[in-house]
């Protein structure tokens, strides 16, 4: 990546431009897959407005941004679209574990 940004990896939060306002996204694709498919990344929407209902398919993160990860709002974006935005930082490991559980439920990947 240019401009001194770290390489794209799982757990990064980004604010990207939108038509009306910005969107906060969380990269959820596994790091090895990001290496194999370097032009795109799988992300989920993070609602920073505080209006997302508390459900089995959402969970809160507190850093680097406070918001609710919406497990059903999965998007594949180009890396250039993501990195055109503002890098916010990395979500802590324990919060990413909660995101992983939410995604497994949303995608019916439970045991």
PDB file of C-alpha atoms in Angstrom:
ATOM      1  CA  UNK A   1       0.000   0.000   0.000  1.00  0.00           C
ATOM      2  CA  UNK A   2       1.131   3.505  -0.632  1.00  0.00           C
ATOM      3  CA  UNK A   3       0.971   6.584   1.597  1.00  0.00           C
ATOM      4  CA  UNK A   4       2.448   4.721   4.567  1.00  0.00           C
ATOM      5  CA  UNK A   5      -0.711   2.668   5.143  1.00  0.00           C
ATOM      6  CA  UNK A   6      -0.350  -0.877   6.445  1.00  0.00           C
ATOM      7  CA  UNK A   7      -1.222  -3.757   4.108  1.00  0.00           C
ATOM      8  CA  UNK A   8      -4.890  -4.670   4.135  1.00  0.00           C
ATOM      9  CA  UNK A   9      -5.645  -7.355   6.727  1.00  0.00           C
ATOM     10  CA  UNK A  10      -8.423  -8.903   8.787  1.00  0.00           C
ATOM     11  CA  UNK A  11      -9.640  -6.715  11.622  1.00  0.00           C
ATOM     12  CA  UNK A  12      -8.928  -3.347  10.020  1.00  0.00           C
ATOM     13  CA  UNK A  13     -11.620  -0.693  10.211  1.00  0.00           C
ATOM     14  CA  UNK A  14     -11.943   1.840   7.388  1.00  0.00           C
ATOM     15  CA  UNK A  15     -14.201   4.790   6.734  1.00  0.00           C
ATOM     16  CA  UNK A  16     -14.893   4.960   3.025  1.00  0.00           C
ATOM     17  CA  UNK A  17     -16.680   7.667   1.063  1.00  0.00           C
ATOM     18  CA  UNK A  18     -20.288   7.107   0.084  1.00  0.00           C
ATOM     19  CA  UNK A  19     -22.799   8.975  -2.039  1.00  0.00           C
ATOM     20  CA  UNK A  20     -24.457  10.747   0.895  1.00  0.00           C
ATOM     21  CA  UNK A  21     -22.099  10.062   3.769  1.00  0.00           C
ATOM     22  CA  UNK A  22     -19.213   7.824   4.681  1.00  0.00           C
ATOM     23  CA  UNK A  23     -19.503   4.173   5.587  1.00  0.00           C
ATOM     24  CA  UNK A  24     -17.461   2.398   8.212  1.00  0.00           C
ATOM     25  CA  UNK A  25     -16.348  -1.074   7.175  1.00  0.00           C
ATOM     26  CA  UNK A  26     -14.506  -3.892   8.882  1.00  0.00           C
ATOM     27  CA  UNK A  27     -12.288  -6.272   6.893  1.00  0.00           C
ATOM     28  CA  UNK A  28     -13.335  -9.832   7.778  1.00  0.00           C
ATOM     29  CA  UNK A  29     -11.570 -11.830   5.081  1.00  0.00           C
ATOM     30  CA  UNK A  30      -8.803 -14.139   6.322  1.00  0.00           C
ATOM     31  CA  UNK A  31      -5.279 -12.799   5.829  1.00  0.00           C
ATOM     32  CA  UNK A  32      -4.182 -15.780   3.646  1.00  0.00           C
ATOM     33  CA  UNK A  33      -7.157 -15.166   1.330  1.00  0.00           C
ATOM     34  CA  UNK A  34      -6.230 -11.481   1.100  1.00  0.00           C
ATOM     35  CA  UNK A  35      -2.814 -12.609  -0.157  1.00  0.00           C
ATOM     36  CA  UNK A  36      -4.271 -15.016  -2.724  1.00  0.00           C
ATOM     37  CA  UNK A  37      -6.919 -12.538  -3.922  1.00  0.00           C
ATOM     38  CA  UNK A  38      -5.137  -9.188  -3.466  1.00  0.00           C
ATOM     39  CA  UNK A  39      -7.543  -7.023  -5.496  1.00  0.00           C
ATOM     40  CA  UNK A  40     -10.664  -7.502  -3.372  1.00  0.00           C
ATOM     41  CA  UNK A  41     -11.574  -7.855   0.301  1.00  0.00           C
ATOM     42  CA  UNK A  42     -14.644  -9.133   2.129  1.00  0.00           C
ATOM     43  CA  UNK A  43     -16.004  -6.580   4.596  1.00  0.00           C
ATOM     44  CA  UNK A  44     -18.989  -5.990   6.866  1.00  0.00           C
ATOM     45  CA  UNK A  45     -20.766  -2.757   7.634  1.00  0.00           C
ATOM     46  CA  UNK A  46     -20.238  -1.119  11.023  1.00  0.00           C
ATOM     47  CA  UNK A  47     -23.148   1.069  12.123  1.00  0.00           C
ATOM     48  CA  UNK A  48     -21.702   3.998  14.068  1.00  0.00           C
ATOM     49  CA  UNK A  49     -25.065   5.763  14.484  1.00  0.00           C
ATOM     50  CA  UNK A  50     -26.206   3.678  17.444  1.00  0.00           C
ATOM     51  CA  UNK A  51     -29.466   2.756  15.706  1.00  0.00           C
ATOM     52  CA  UNK A  52     -28.810  -0.926  14.978  1.00  0.00           C
ATOM     53  CA  UNK A  53     -31.036  -3.230  17.016  1.00  0.00           C
ATOM     54  CA  UNK A  54     -29.243  -5.638  19.344  1.00  0.00           C
ATOM     55  CA  UNK A  55     -29.713  -9.038  17.705  1.00  0.00           C
ATOM     56  CA  UNK A  56     -27.986 -12.371  17.328  1.00  0.00           C
ATOM     57  CA  UNK A  57     -26.606 -11.090  13.986  1.00  0.00           C
ATOM     58  CA  UNK A  58     -24.887  -7.983  15.317  1.00  0.00           C
ATOM     59  CA  UNK A  59     -22.278  -7.236  17.930  1.00  0.00           C
ATOM     60  CA  UNK A  60     -20.565  -4.155  19.241  1.00  0.00           C
ATOM     61  CA  UNK A  61     -16.959  -3.115  18.748  1.00  0.00           C
ATOM     62  CA  UNK A  62     -15.371  -0.370  20.825  1.00  0.00           C
ATOM     63  CA  UNK A  63     -12.069   0.280  19.093  1.00  0.00           C
ATOM     64  CA  UNK A  64     -10.776   1.810  16.895  1.00  0.00           C
ATOM     65  CA  UNK A  65     -14.369   3.016  16.394  1.00  0.00           C
ATOM     66  CA  UNK A  66     -17.491   2.381  18.432  1.00  0.00           C
ATOM     67  CA  UNK A  67     -20.290   0.745  16.520  1.00  0.00           C
ATOM     68  CA  UNK A  68     -22.335  -2.330  15.775  1.00  0.00           C
ATOM     69  CA  UNK A  69     -21.029  -4.875  13.289  1.00  0.00           C
ATOM     70  CA  UNK A  70     -23.933  -6.078  11.166  1.00  0.00           C
ATOM     71  CA  UNK A  71     -23.272  -9.712  10.268  1.00  0.00           C
ATOM     72  CA  UNK A  72     -25.762  -9.698   7.406  1.00  0.00           C
ATOM     73  CA  UNK A  73     -24.205  -6.698   5.620  1.00  0.00           C
ATOM     74  CA  UNK A  74     -21.347  -8.566   3.928  1.00  0.00           C
ATOM     75  CA  UNK A  75     -19.735  -6.864   0.934  1.00  0.00           C
ATOM     76  CA  UNK A  76     -16.818  -7.572  -1.358  1.00  0.00           C
ATOM     77  CA  UNK A  77     -15.035  -4.384  -2.359  1.00  0.00           C
ATOM     78  CA  UNK A  78     -11.939  -3.613  -4.342  1.00  0.00           C
ATOM     79  CA  UNK A  79      -8.892  -2.896  -2.247  1.00  0.00           C
ATOM     80  CA  UNK A  80      -8.545   0.453  -4.013  1.00  0.00           C
ATOM     81  CA  UNK A  81     -12.086   1.451  -2.937  1.00  0.00           C
ATOM     82  CA  UNK A  82     -11.259   0.593   0.659  1.00  0.00           C
ATOM     83  CA  UNK A  83      -7.852   2.240   0.754  1.00  0.00           C
ATOM     84  CA  UNK A  84      -9.252   5.407  -0.840  1.00  0.00           C
ATOM     85  CA  UNK A  85     -10.902   5.909   2.525  1.00  0.00           C
ATOM     86  CA  UNK A  86      -9.530   6.655   5.963  1.00  0.00           C
ATOM     87  CA  UNK A  87      -7.756   3.895   7.897  1.00  0.00           C
ATOM     88  CA  UNK A  88      -9.124   3.844  11.457  1.00  0.00           C
ATOM     89  CA  UNK A  89      -7.107   1.019  13.031  1.00  0.00           C
ATOM     90  CA  UNK A  90      -7.409  -2.598  14.150  1.00  0.00           C
ATOM     91  CA  UNK A  91     -10.275  -4.101  16.135  1.00  0.00           C
ATOM     92  CA  UNK A  92      -9.009  -5.897  19.288  1.00  0.00           C
ATOM     93  CA  UNK A  93      -8.703  -9.698  19.049  1.00  0.00           C
ATOM     94  CA  UNK A  94     -11.476 -10.446  21.557  1.00  0.00           C
ATOM     95  CA  UNK A  95     -13.899  -8.244  19.615  1.00  0.00           C
ATOM     96  CA  UNK A  96     -12.890  -9.883  16.318  1.00  0.00           C
ATOM     97  CA  UNK A  97     -13.604 -13.269  17.937  1.00  0.00           C
ATOM     98  CA  UNK A  98     -17.139 -12.026  18.636  1.00  0.00           C
ATOM     99  CA  UNK A  99     -17.426 -10.829  15.019  1.00  0.00           C
ATOM    100  CA  UNK A 100     -16.308 -14.279  13.840  1.00  0.00           C
ATOM    101  CA  UNK A 101     -19.007 -15.954  15.963  1.00  0.00           C
ATOM    102  CA  UNK A 102     -21.635 -13.584  14.531  1.00  0.00           C
ATOM    103  CA  UNK A 103     -20.544 -14.322  10.968  1.00  0.00           C
ATOM    104  CA  UNK A 104     -20.596 -18.090  11.578  1.00  0.00           C
ATOM    105  CA  UNK A 105     -24.194 -17.765  12.816  1.00  0.00           C
ATOM    106  CA  UNK A 106     -25.221 -15.485   9.934  1.00  0.00           C
ATOM    107  CA  UNK A 107     -23.706 -17.839   7.360  1.00  0.00           C
ATOM    108  CA  UNK A 108     -24.914 -21.024   9.106  1.00  0.00           C
ATOM    109  CA  UNK A 109     -21.358 -22.237   9.645  1.00  0.00           C
ATOM    110  CA  UNK A 110     -21.976 -23.490  13.174  1.00  0.00           C
ATOM    111  CA  UNK A 111     -21.283 -27.021  14.376  1.00  0.00           C
TER     112      UNK A 111
END
